[in-house]
mmCIF file of C-alpha atoms in Angstrom:
data_model
loop_
_atom_site.group_PDB
_atom_site.id
_atom_site.type_symbol
_atom_site.label_atom_id
_atom_site.label_comp_id
_atom_site.label_asym_id
_atom_site.label_seq_id
_atom_site.Cartn_x
_atom_site.Cartn_y
_atom_site.Cartn_z
ATOM 1 C CA UNK G 24 -57.285 -98.810 242.766
ATOM 2 C CA UNK G 25 -57.372 -97.835 246.537
ATOM 3 C CA UNK G 26 -60.942 -97.753 248.091
ATOM 4 C CA UNK G 27 -61.734 -94.677 250.214
ATOM 5 C CA UNK G 28 -65.867 -94.859 251.912
ATOM 6 C CA UNK G 29 -68.003 -92.647 253.199
ATOM 7 C CA UNK G 30 -67.886 -90.464 256.221
ATOM 8 C CA UNK G 31 -70.067 -88.558 258.853
ATOM 9 C CA UNK G 32 -69.718 -85.002 259.473
ATOM 10 C CA UNK G 33 -70.439 -86.484 263.512
ATOM 11 C CA UNK G 34 -68.054 -89.261 263.326
ATOM 12 C CA UNK G 35 -65.284 -86.564 261.802
ATOM 13 C CA UNK G 36 -65.017 -84.893 265.186
ATOM 14 C CA UNK G 37 -63.587 -87.632 266.950
ATOM 15 C CA UNK G 38 -60.660 -88.780 264.282
ATOM 16 C CA UNK G 39 -57.167 -88.676 265.427
ATOM 17 C CA UNK G 40 -54.577 -86.934 262.929
ATOM 18 C CA UNK G 41 -53.576 -90.680 261.215
ATOM 19 C CA UNK G 42 -57.733 -90.838 260.782
ATOM 20 C CA UNK G 43 -58.101 -87.810 259.957
ATOM 21 C CA UNK G 44 -55.247 -88.546 256.970
ATOM 22 C CA UNK G 45 -56.863 -91.772 256.277
ATOM 23 C CA UNK G 46 -60.055 -91.054 255.679
ATOM 24 C CA UNK G 47 -59.440 -87.963 253.570
ATOM 25 C CA UNK G 48 -55.328 -87.339 252.198
ATOM 26 C CA UNK G 49 -54.259 -89.391 249.209
ATOM 27 C CA UNK G 50 -50.202 -89.440 249.223
ATOM 28 C CA UNK G 51 -49.464 -91.129 246.682
ATOM 29 C CA UNK G 52 -50.219 -89.624 243.391
ATOM 30 C CA UNK G 53 -47.451 -90.273 241.401
ATOM 31 C CA UNK G 54 -45.299 -92.773 241.092
ATOM 32 C CA UNK G 55 -42.787 -93.969 237.698
ATOM 33 C CA UNK G 56 -44.114 -95.653 235.364
ATOM 34 C CA UNK G 57 -47.579 -96.434 237.513
ATOM 35 C CA UNK G 58 -51.219 -95.166 237.567
ATOM 36 C CA UNK G 59 -52.491 -94.511 241.527
ATOM 37 C CA UNK G 60 -55.928 -94.746 241.471
ATOM 38 C CA UNK G 61 -57.972 -94.020 244.255
ATOM 39 C CA UNK G 62 -62.041 -94.493 244.364
ATOM 40 C CA UNK G 63 -64.065 -93.174 246.578
ATOM 41 C CA UNK G 64 -67.549 -94.032 248.043
ATOM 42 C CA UNK G 65 -68.290 -89.921 247.866
ATOM 43 C CA UNK G 66 -70.318 -89.000 244.816
ATOM 44 C CA UNK G 67 -68.116 -92.053 243.812
ATOM 45 C CA UNK G 68 -65.391 -89.765 242.504
ATOM 46 C CA UNK G 69 -62.014 -91.869 241.273
ATOM 47 C CA UNK G 70 -58.244 -89.577 241.642
ATOM 48 C CA UNK G 71 -55.448 -90.893 240.985
ATOM 49 C CA UNK G 72 -52.091 -90.000 238.696
ATOM 50 C CA UNK G 73 -50.287 -91.914 235.755
ATOM 51 C CA UNK G 74 -46.816 -90.485 235.536
ATOM 52 C CA UNK G 75 -45.696 -92.871 232.095
ATOM 53 C CA UNK G 76 -41.183 -92.677 232.577
ATOM 54 C CA UNK G 77 -39.889 -95.778 230.274
ATOM 55 C CA UNK G 78 -42.634 -97.267 229.116
ATOM 56 C CA UNK G 79 -45.915 -95.903 228.582
ATOM 57 C CA UNK G 80 -49.704 -96.340 230.509
ATOM 58 C CA UNK G 81 -52.408 -98.574 229.954
ATOM 59 C CA UNK G 82 -55.418 -97.368 232.069
ATOM 60 C CA UNK G 83 -58.244 -100.175 232.799
ATOM 61 C CA UNK G 84 -60.972 -100.413 235.284
ATOM 62 C CA UNK G 85 -59.077 -102.999 237.478
ATOM 63 C CA UNK G 86 -61.750 -105.349 239.256
ATOM 64 C CA UNK G 87 -62.995 -102.612 241.539
ATOM 65 C CA UNK G 88 -65.653 -101.074 238.668
ATOM 66 C CA UNK G 89 -66.842 -104.733 237.213
ATOM 67 C CA UNK G 90 -66.429 -102.911 234.038
ATOM 68 C CA UNK G 91 -64.923 -104.278 230.340
ATOM 69 C CA UNK G 92 -63.398 -101.421 230.336
ATOM 70 C CA UNK G 93 -62.551 -98.125 232.690
ATOM 71 C CA UNK G 94 -64.339 -95.405 230.336
ATOM 72 C CA UNK G 95 -67.763 -97.808 230.184
ATOM 73 C CA UNK G 96 -70.250 -95.813 232.962
ATOM 74 C CA UNK G 97 -67.701 -93.437 233.273
ATOM 75 C CA UNK G 98 -66.073 -89.877 231.973
ATOM 76 C CA UNK G 99 -62.364 -88.534 232.813
ATOM 77 C CA UNK G 100 -59.833 -84.987 232.818
ATOM 78 C CA UNK G 101 -57.241 -84.954 233.122
ATOM 79 C CA UNK G 102 -54.229 -81.974 233.555
ATOM 80 C CA UNK G 103 -51.009 -82.641 233.380
ATOM 81 C CA UNK G 104 -48.391 -80.611 235.486
ATOM 82 C CA UNK G 105 -45.282 -82.214 234.613
ATOM 83 C CA UNK G 106 -43.252 -82.251 231.507
ATOM 84 C CA UNK G 107 -44.526 -82.702 227.450
ATOM 85 C CA UNK G 108 -46.606 -86.204 226.967
ATOM 86 C CA UNK G 109 -49.508 -87.029 224.931
ATOM 87 C CA UNK G 110 -53.178 -89.025 225.650
ATOM 88 C CA UNK G 111 -53.526 -91.590 222.857
ATOM 89 C CA UNK G 112 -57.606 -92.549 223.760
ATOM 90 C CA UNK G 113 -59.173 -95.062 221.340
ATOM 91 C CA UNK G 114 -56.239 -94.135 219.011
ATOM 92 C CA UNK G 115 -56.466 -90.505 218.107
ATOM 93 C CA UNK G 116 -53.059 -89.078 219.762
ATOM 94 C CA UNK G 117 -53.034 -86.079 222.241
ATOM 95 C CA UNK G 118 -50.109 -84.122 222.635
ATOM 96 C CA UNK G 119 -50.464 -82.506 225.681
ATOM 97 C CA UNK G 120 -48.431 -80.033 226.845
ATOM 98 C CA UNK G 121 -47.803 -78.725 230.705
ATOM 99 C CA UNK G 122 -50.880 -77.734 232.537
ATOM 100 C CA UNK G 123 -52.504 -78.456 229.292
ATOM 101 C CA UNK G 124 -55.674 -80.460 230.287
ATOM 102 C CA UNK G 125 -57.946 -83.141 228.781
ATOM 103 C CA UNK G 126 -61.502 -84.406 228.456
ATOM 104 C CA UNK G 127 -62.897 -87.983 227.176
ATOM 105 C CA UNK G 128 -66.287 -89.094 227.012
ATOM 106 C CA UNK G 129 -68.057 -92.546 228.057
ATOM 107 C CA UNK G 130 -67.147 -95.074 225.876
ATOM 108 C CA UNK G 131 -64.308 -94.297 224.849
ATOM 109 C CA UNK G 132 -62.528 -98.024 225.367
ATOM 110 C CA UNK G 133 -58.531 -96.921 225.046
ATOM 111 C CA UNK G 134 -56.050 -94.951 227.377
ATOM 112 C CA UNK G 135 -52.430 -94.292 226.867
ATOM 113 C CA UNK G 136 -50.227 -92.097 228.328
ATOM 114 C CA UNK G 137 -46.550 -91.800 227.287
ATOM 115 C CA UNK G 138 -43.818 -89.469 227.960
ATOM 116 C CA UNK G 139 -41.818 -87.213 225.424
ATOM 117 C CA UNK G 140 -38.819 -86.942 227.146
ATOM 118 C CA UNK G 141 -37.904 -89.520 229.838
ATOM 119 C CA UNK G 142 -35.801 -86.864 231.446
ATOM 120 C CA UNK G 143 -38.837 -84.696 231.878
ATOM 121 C CA UNK G 144 -41.786 -86.924 232.203
ATOM 122 C CA UNK G 145 -46.058 -85.796 231.569
ATOM 123 C CA UNK G 146 -47.513 -86.117 234.678
ATOM 124 C CA UNK G 147 -50.734 -86.808 234.086
ATOM 125 C CA UNK G 148 -53.250 -85.892 236.849
ATOM 126 C CA UNK G 149 -56.695 -87.174 236.496
ATOM 127 C CA UNK G 150 -60.307 -86.784 237.508
ATOM 128 C CA UNK G 151 -63.006 -89.839 236.739
ATOM 129 C CA UNK G 152 -67.037 -89.245 237.487
ATOM 130 C CA UNK G 153 -70.152 -91.490 236.764
ATOM 131 C CA UNK G 154 -71.710 -90.650 233.376
ATOM 132 C CA UNK G 155 -74.832 -91.469 232.114
ATOM 133 C CA UNK G 156 -74.093 -89.982 229.013
ATOM 134 C CA UNK G 157 -71.217 -89.238 226.145
ATOM 135 C CA UNK G 158 -69.641 -86.045 225.675
ATOM 136 C CA UNK G 159 -67.250 -84.866 223.461
ATOM 137 C CA UNK G 160 -63.269 -85.733 224.175
ATOM 138 C CA UNK G 161 -62.053 -82.471 223.607
ATOM 139 C CA UNK G 162 -57.787 -80.805 224.495
ATOM 140 C CA UNK G 163 -57.935 -78.599 226.584
ATOM 141 C CA UNK G 164 -54.826 -75.433 226.310
ATOM 142 C CA UNK G 165 -54.284 -73.088 228.581
ATOM 143 C CA UNK G 166 -52.217 -71.404 226.933
ATOM 144 C CA UNK G 167 -51.769 -71.928 223.663
ATOM 145 C CA UNK G 168 -53.900 -71.688 220.075
ATOM 146 C CA UNK G 169 -56.106 -74.203 218.844
ATOM 147 C CA UNK G 170 -55.663 -76.602 215.793
ATOM 148 C CA UNK G 171 -57.753 -78.941 215.623
ATOM 149 C CA UNK G 172 -61.196 -79.126 215.385
ATOM 150 C CA UNK G 173 -60.880 -81.311 219.127
ATOM 151 C CA UNK G 174 -58.185 -78.365 220.798
ATOM 152 C CA UNK G 175 -60.847 -76.045 222.681
ATOM 153 C CA UNK G 176 -59.009 -72.728 224.673
ATOM 154 C CA UNK G 177 -59.670 -71.098 227.978
ATOM 155 C CA UNK G 178 -61.342 -69.054 227.613
ATOM 156 C CA UNK G 179 -60.429 -65.268 229.794
ATOM 157 C CA UNK G 180 -63.721 -65.598 230.993
ATOM 158 C CA UNK G 181 -62.836 -68.543 233.296
ATOM 159 C CA UNK G 182 -59.032 -67.453 234.028
ATOM 160 C CA UNK G 183 -60.742 -65.319 236.757
ATOM 161 C CA UNK G 184 -58.135 -63.516 239.454
ATOM 162 C CA UNK G 185 -59.194 -63.243 242.005
ATOM 163 C CA UNK G 186 -57.639 -61.691 245.697
ATOM 164 C CA UNK G 187 -54.853 -59.271 246.619
ATOM 165 C CA UNK G 188 -51.836 -59.281 247.920
ATOM 166 C CA UNK G 189 -53.029 -57.609 250.892
ATOM 167 C CA UNK G 190 -55.621 -60.444 252.037
ATOM 168 C CA UNK G 191 -52.775 -62.911 250.992
ATOM 169 C CA UNK G 192 -54.851 -64.030 248.701
ATOM 170 C CA UNK G 193 -53.938 -62.747 244.737
ATOM 171 C CA UNK G 194 -54.753 -66.074 242.453
ATOM 172 C CA UNK G 195 -56.409 -66.309 238.944
ATOM 173 C CA UNK G 196 -58.752 -69.560 238.742
ATOM 174 C CA UNK G 197 -58.666 -71.309 235.768
ATOM 175 C CA UNK G 198 -61.572 -73.355 235.241
ATOM 176 C CA UNK G 199 -60.380 -76.353 231.923
ATOM 177 C CA UNK G 200 -63.797 -78.122 232.442
ATOM 178 C CA UNK G 201 -67.084 -77.374 233.485
ATOM 179 C CA UNK G 202 -70.675 -75.696 231.324
ATOM 180 C CA UNK G 203 -69.278 -73.156 228.443
ATOM 181 C CA UNK G 204 -65.815 -74.499 228.452
ATOM 182 C CA UNK G 205 -65.766 -78.269 227.755
ATOM 183 C CA UNK G 206 -69.641 -80.308 227.906
ATOM 184 C CA UNK G 207 -68.983 -83.375 230.617
ATOM 185 C CA UNK G 208 -71.691 -85.148 232.180
ATOM 186 C CA UNK G 209 -71.359 -84.333 235.603
ATOM 187 C CA UNK G 210 -67.290 -83.825 236.301
ATOM 188 C CA UNK G 211 -65.518 -79.944 236.994
ATOM 189 C CA UNK G 212 -62.368 -79.703 236.991
ATOM 190 C CA UNK G 213 -60.169 -76.771 237.099
ATOM 191 C CA UNK G 214 -56.965 -75.368 238.292
ATOM 192 C CA UNK G 215 -56.034 -71.967 240.630
ATOM 193 C CA UNK G 216 -52.597 -70.829 240.920
ATOM 194 C CA UNK G 217 -51.484 -68.466 244.019
ATOM 195 C CA UNK G 218 -48.843 -65.362 243.002
ATOM 196 C CA UNK G 219 -45.739 -64.823 244.879
ATOM 197 C CA UNK G 220 -46.693 -63.597 248.432
ATOM 198 C CA UNK G 221 -50.365 -65.493 248.748
ATOM 199 C CA UNK G 222 -50.908 -68.222 250.400
ATOM 200 C CA UNK G 223 -54.656 -68.314 251.094
ATOM 201 C CA UNK G 224 -57.036 -69.792 248.791
ATOM 202 C CA UNK G 225 -61.039 -70.392 249.368
ATOM 203 C CA UNK G 226 -61.463 -67.700 251.547
ATOM 204 C CA UNK G 227 -63.941 -66.684 252.439
ATOM 205 C CA UNK G 228 -64.870 -70.806 252.220
ATOM 206 C CA UNK G 229 -67.846 -72.350 251.623
ATOM 207 C CA UNK G 230 -68.866 -75.849 251.369
ATOM 208 C CA UNK G 231 -71.987 -77.206 248.671
ATOM 209 C CA UNK G 232 -74.033 -79.624 249.797
ATOM 210 C CA UNK G 233 -74.384 -80.826 246.182
ATOM 211 C CA UNK G 234 -70.625 -81.746 245.535
ATOM 212 C CA UNK G 235 -68.065 -82.946 246.620
ATOM 213 C CA UNK G 236 -64.194 -82.077 246.219
ATOM 214 C CA UNK G 237 -60.891 -83.073 245.568
ATOM 215 C CA UNK G 238 -57.934 -80.916 245.698
ATOM 216 C CA UNK G 239 -54.554 -81.984 244.806
ATOM 217 C CA UNK G 240 -51.574 -79.467 245.735
ATOM 218 C CA UNK G 241 -48.181 -78.717 244.224
ATOM 219 C CA UNK G 242 -45.896 -76.358 243.176
ATOM 220 C CA UNK G 243 -44.660 -76.925 246.627
ATOM 221 C CA UNK G 244 -40.857 -77.079 247.960
ATOM 222 C CA UNK G 245 -39.708 -80.205 249.987
ATOM 223 C CA UNK G 246 -39.827 -78.009 253.337
ATOM 224 C CA UNK G 247 -43.217 -76.724 251.827
ATOM 225 C CA UNK G 248 -46.462 -77.607 252.700
ATOM 226 C CA UNK G 249 -50.149 -76.470 253.222
ATOM 227 C CA UNK G 250 -52.736 -76.661 256.258
ATOM 228 C CA UNK G 251 -55.506 -77.418 254.051
ATOM 229 C CA UNK G 252 -59.118 -76.727 256.592
ATOM 230 C CA UNK G 253 -61.822 -79.126 257.274
ATOM 231 C CA UNK G 254 -65.105 -79.632 258.772
ATOM 232 C CA UNK G 255 -68.123 -78.669 259.114
ATOM 233 C CA UNK G 256 -67.533 -74.182 259.750
ATOM 234 C CA UNK G 257 -68.122 -75.070 263.892
ATOM 235 C CA UNK G 258 -65.971 -78.385 264.294
ATOM 236 C CA UNK G 259 -63.038 -76.867 262.404
ATOM 237 C CA UNK G 260 -59.881 -79.932 261.985
ATOM 238 C CA UNK G 261 -56.412 -79.351 259.990
ATOM 239 C CA UNK G 262 -54.362 -81.893 257.657
ATOM 240 C CA UNK G 263 -50.483 -81.160 256.709
ATOM 241 C CA UNK G 264 -50.284 -81.076 253.061
ATOM 242 C CA UNK G 265 -47.286 -81.277 251.532
ATOM 243 C CA UNK G 266 -46.110 -81.525 247.148
ATOM 244 C CA UNK G 267 -48.365 -83.079 244.951
ATOM 245 C CA UNK G 268 -51.005 -85.424 247.876
ATOM 246 C CA UNK G 269 -54.329 -84.624 247.310
ATOM 247 C CA UNK G 270 -57.765 -84.097 249.953
ATOM 248 C CA UNK G 271 -60.740 -85.090 250.127
ATOM 249 C CA UNK G 272 -63.550 -83.028 250.349
ATOM 250 C CA UNK G 273 -66.734 -84.228 251.469
ATOM 251 C CA UNK G 274 -70.061 -82.241 250.568
ATOM 252 C CA UNK G 275 -70.327 -81.403 254.488
ATOM 253 C CA UNK G 276 -67.149 -79.402 255.053
ATOM 254 C CA UNK G 277 -65.391 -76.425 254.384
ATOM 255 C CA UNK G 278 -62.211 -76.724 252.028
ATOM 256 C CA UNK G 279 -59.504 -73.883 252.246
ATOM 257 C CA UNK G 280 -56.303 -74.193 252.501
ATOM 258 C CA UNK G 281 -52.531 -71.253 253.831
ATOM 259 C CA UNK G 282 -49.370 -72.096 252.283
ATOM 260 C CA UNK G 283 -46.342 -71.072 253.956
ATOM 261 C CA UNK G 284 -45.485 -70.096 250.573
ATOM 262 C CA UNK G 285 -47.506 -70.235 247.742
ATOM 263 C CA UNK G 286 -48.617 -73.101 244.948
ATOM 264 C CA UNK G 287 -51.540 -74.411 243.182
ATOM 265 C CA UNK G 288 -54.697 -76.819 243.236
ATOM 266 C CA UNK G 289 -55.832 -78.453 240.867
ATOM 267 C CA UNK G 290 -59.828 -78.607 242.207
ATOM 268 C CA UNK G 291 -61.985 -81.383 240.916
ATOM 269 C CA UNK G 292 -65.759 -82.226 241.347
ATOM 270 C CA UNK G 293 -68.666 -84.516 240.816
ATOM 271 C CA UNK G 294 -72.559 -84.751 241.813
ATOM 272 C CA UNK G 295 -75.754 -83.546 241.487
ATOM 273 C CA UNK G 296 -75.275 -80.210 240.047
ATOM 274 C CA UNK G 297 -72.573 -78.636 237.633
ATOM 275 C CA UNK G 298 -73.459 -74.909 239.018
ATOM 276 C CA UNK G 299 -70.348 -72.857 239.561
ATOM 277 C CA UNK G 300 -71.794 -70.996 241.968
ATOM 278 C CA UNK G 301 -73.811 -73.271 244.106
ATOM 279 C CA UNK G 302 -72.212 -72.986 247.502
ATOM 280 C CA UNK G 303 -72.729 -71.941 250.610
ATOM 281 C CA UNK G 304 -70.622 -69.664 252.444
ATOM 282 C CA UNK G 305 -69.731 -69.004 255.804
ATOM 283 C CA UNK G 306 -68.468 -65.562 257.331
ATOM 284 C CA UNK G 307 -65.513 -65.880 258.150
ATOM 285 C CA UNK G 308 -67.350 -64.679 262.056
ATOM 286 C CA UNK G 309 -68.564 -68.035 261.760
ATOM 287 C CA UNK G 310 -65.337 -70.494 261.681
ATOM 288 C CA UNK G 311 -64.315 -72.554 264.512
#
């Protein structure tokens, strides 16, 4: 597990490109038959990927958590951006299809990831935050009907279409984990897809002092990229993000991007509250 410490907006103003990437970008999310995790001191989020191909992968706490098992004091959200797979949580096997998700509550001792077909492996993207209570484990179905009592379908009101082709930002926000959809202690998680011809996400941009956020960008070709904008609104910086790379956004930073083509990204948030609309919008005229 890689550790990233917190950073100050005053310090960030003086970072060069290499330093910005060391502080905020994780280039290695999915590695064959490995679980790759990053622990950020910013609100204690852990994010990363599990890519089982030839073997199942068991989630362990490691020395970094000083815990008997990973979810002893934590909760976790999962979205699968690869082929079909399974997540086994304390002996119950959950089939997680492409773009399906899962919420696993605090106190779950055993979590195992596997792929249905090694030729089309699952890619489980994970976000985890500290939890002070236990919420029910759920399978989250994006585009299919519930089959079990642990299933939750994404509600129509949580598939929100925004923007326009004229504004180059026609997109659909799919909210997987948040109040009214899937109960959690503090974690929120979802996926935004930009339609063909649209490249801008999260504009007009904003900050939210009570929550930090991590973006995972994907559905990009090898020569594609997203210019991710970060920093204080009057002192912006940019990062070039490639396919299946993640970027940390501190609460004081804007987080927006413009791609070489349309793409998809997963957002995961932890912090003091779960009010999705608790944000301080930044006027387009005020960006520098």
